[in-house]
């Protein structure tokens, strides 16, 4: 089976998920977190680094449980709307839209 390339939006959601997991993990080690969640350390590392942008729901549910994150909080964080143009967007993005 050929996997379709990720969209930019999926890549961004994966990056936001990884950032949320890093913040929630705090000083705890990746290894301990992964093992407690029943996820391979390599998979956990890839999720946290954003390399796996669309992990399986049971995987995220297990990690969220270990990190005491509600799935509602995870969902809200990874699906938050992007700022509108002129509200913190980059100059480059505005330039691209103008051309």
mmCIF file of C-alpha atoms in Angstrom:
data_model
loop_
_atom_site.group_PDB
_atom_site.id
_atom_site.type_symbol
_atom_site.label_atom_id
_atom_site.label_comp_id
_atom_site.label_asym_id
_atom_site.label_seq_id
_atom_site.Cartn_x
_atom_site.Cartn_y
_atom_site.Cartn_z
ATOM 1 C CA UNK A 1 0.000 0.000 0.000
ATOM 2 C CA UNK A 2 1.284 3.428 -0.948
ATOM 3 C CA UNK A 3 0.910 6.084 1.712
ATOM 4 C CA UNK A 4 -0.091 9.516 0.451
ATOM 5 C CA UNK A 5 2.163 12.409 1.440
ATOM 6 C CA UNK A 6 1.019 14.379 4.458
ATOM 7 C CA UNK A 7 -0.625 17.713 3.899
ATOM 8 C CA UNK A 8 0.966 20.792 5.462
ATOM 9 C CA UNK A 9 -1.954 20.880 7.905
ATOM 10 C CA UNK A 10 -1.284 17.289 9.000
ATOM 11 C CA UNK A 11 2.399 18.069 9.479
ATOM 12 C CA UNK A 12 1.514 21.098 11.631
ATOM 13 C CA UNK A 13 -0.933 19.052 13.725
ATOM 14 C CA UNK A 14 1.798 16.474 14.281
ATOM 15 C CA UNK A 15 4.198 19.174 15.395
ATOM 16 C CA UNK A 16 1.613 20.633 17.793
ATOM 17 C CA UNK A 17 0.937 17.156 19.188
ATOM 18 C CA UNK A 18 4.651 16.574 19.745
ATOM 19 C CA UNK A 19 5.044 19.924 21.498
ATOM 20 C CA UNK A 20 2.067 19.165 23.751
ATOM 21 C CA UNK A 21 3.496 15.762 24.698
ATOM 22 C CA UNK A 22 6.927 17.252 25.459
ATOM 23 C CA UNK A 23 5.380 19.895 27.724
ATOM 24 C CA UNK A 24 3.185 17.337 29.487
ATOM 25 C CA UNK A 25 6.080 14.896 29.923
ATOM 26 C CA UNK A 26 8.192 17.523 31.682
ATOM 27 C CA UNK A 27 11.227 15.972 33.374
ATOM 28 C CA UNK A 28 10.011 12.414 32.895
ATOM 29 C CA UNK A 29 12.089 10.385 30.442
ATOM 30 C CA UNK A 30 10.808 9.426 27.000
ATOM 31 C CA UNK A 31 11.680 5.809 27.740
ATOM 32 C CA UNK A 32 9.624 5.644 30.944
ATOM 33 C CA UNK A 33 6.696 7.390 29.287
ATOM 34 C CA UNK A 34 6.741 5.095 26.261
ATOM 35 C CA UNK A 35 7.047 1.903 28.295
ATOM 36 C CA UNK A 36 4.269 2.896 30.687
ATOM 37 C CA UNK A 37 2.013 3.678 27.718
ATOM 38 C CA UNK A 38 2.846 0.375 26.033
ATOM 39 C CA UNK A 39 4.370 2.122 23.023
ATOM 40 C CA UNK A 40 7.800 1.410 21.610
ATOM 41 C CA UNK A 41 10.315 4.091 22.600
ATOM 42 C CA UNK A 42 11.118 4.650 18.912
ATOM 43 C CA UNK A 43 7.451 5.234 18.057
ATOM 44 C CA UNK A 44 7.069 7.587 20.999
ATOM 45 C CA UNK A 45 10.172 9.529 19.946
ATOM 46 C CA UNK A 46 8.838 9.868 16.390
ATOM 47 C CA UNK A 47 5.445 11.092 17.626
ATOM 48 C CA UNK A 48 7.001 13.609 19.982
ATOM 49 C CA UNK A 49 9.373 14.887 17.300
ATOM 50 C CA UNK A 50 6.496 15.250 14.814
ATOM 51 C CA UNK A 51 7.845 12.605 12.419
ATOM 52 C CA UNK A 52 4.675 10.539 12.906
ATOM 53 C CA UNK A 53 2.061 13.208 12.314
ATOM 54 C CA UNK A 54 -0.960 10.922 12.305
ATOM 55 C CA UNK A 55 -0.502 8.307 15.048
ATOM 56 C CA UNK A 56 -3.249 5.775 15.768
ATOM 57 C CA UNK A 57 -5.941 6.837 18.223
ATOM 58 C CA UNK A 58 -5.235 4.018 20.736
ATOM 59 C CA UNK A 59 -1.589 5.086 20.806
ATOM 60 C CA UNK A 60 -2.462 8.696 21.574
ATOM 61 C CA UNK A 61 -5.077 7.604 24.121
ATOM 62 C CA UNK A 62 -2.494 5.479 25.960
ATOM 63 C CA UNK A 63 0.110 8.248 25.967
ATOM 64 C CA UNK A 64 -2.436 10.857 27.063
ATOM 65 C CA UNK A 65 -3.493 8.607 29.937
ATOM 66 C CA UNK A 66 0.089 8.202 31.149
ATOM 67 C CA UNK A 67 0.662 11.969 30.935
ATOM 68 C CA UNK A 68 -2.683 12.757 32.608
ATOM 69 C CA UNK A 69 -3.917 14.628 29.545
ATOM 70 C CA UNK A 70 -7.574 14.580 28.635
ATOM 71 C CA UNK A 71 -8.294 13.595 25.064
ATOM 72 C CA UNK A 72 -10.383 16.762 24.801
ATOM 73 C CA UNK A 73 -7.291 18.824 25.643
ATOM 74 C CA UNK A 74 -5.211 16.920 23.095
ATOM 75 C CA UNK A 75 -7.879 17.392 20.420
ATOM 76 C CA UNK A 76 -8.219 21.106 21.176
ATOM 77 C CA UNK A 77 -4.457 21.645 21.013
ATOM 78 C CA UNK A 78 -3.822 19.846 17.749
ATOM 79 C CA UNK A 79 -6.841 21.356 15.998
ATOM 80 C CA UNK A 80 -6.589 24.942 17.177
ATOM 81 C CA UNK A 81 -7.217 27.432 14.376
ATOM 82 C CA UNK A 82 -4.299 29.227 12.830
ATOM 83 C CA UNK A 83 -4.078 32.993 13.401
ATOM 84 C CA UNK A 84 -5.656 35.119 10.690
ATOM 85 C CA UNK A 85 -3.473 37.203 8.399
ATOM 86 C CA UNK A 86 -2.192 40.247 10.185
ATOM 87 C CA UNK A 87 -2.513 38.547 13.580
ATOM 88 C CA UNK A 88 0.924 37.074 14.068
ATOM 89 C CA UNK A 89 1.314 35.562 10.609
ATOM 90 C CA UNK A 90 4.686 35.776 8.981
ATOM 91 C CA UNK A 91 5.669 38.428 6.484
ATOM 92 C CA UNK A 92 6.561 35.667 4.014
ATOM 93 C CA UNK A 93 3.060 34.173 4.180
ATOM 94 C CA UNK A 94 1.509 37.580 3.530
ATOM 95 C CA UNK A 95 3.892 38.094 0.603
ATOM 96 C CA UNK A 96 2.949 34.735 -0.915
ATOM 97 C CA UNK A 97 -0.735 35.577 -0.727
ATOM 98 C CA UNK A 98 -0.152 38.975 -2.313
ATOM 99 C CA UNK A 99 1.615 37.493 -5.351
#
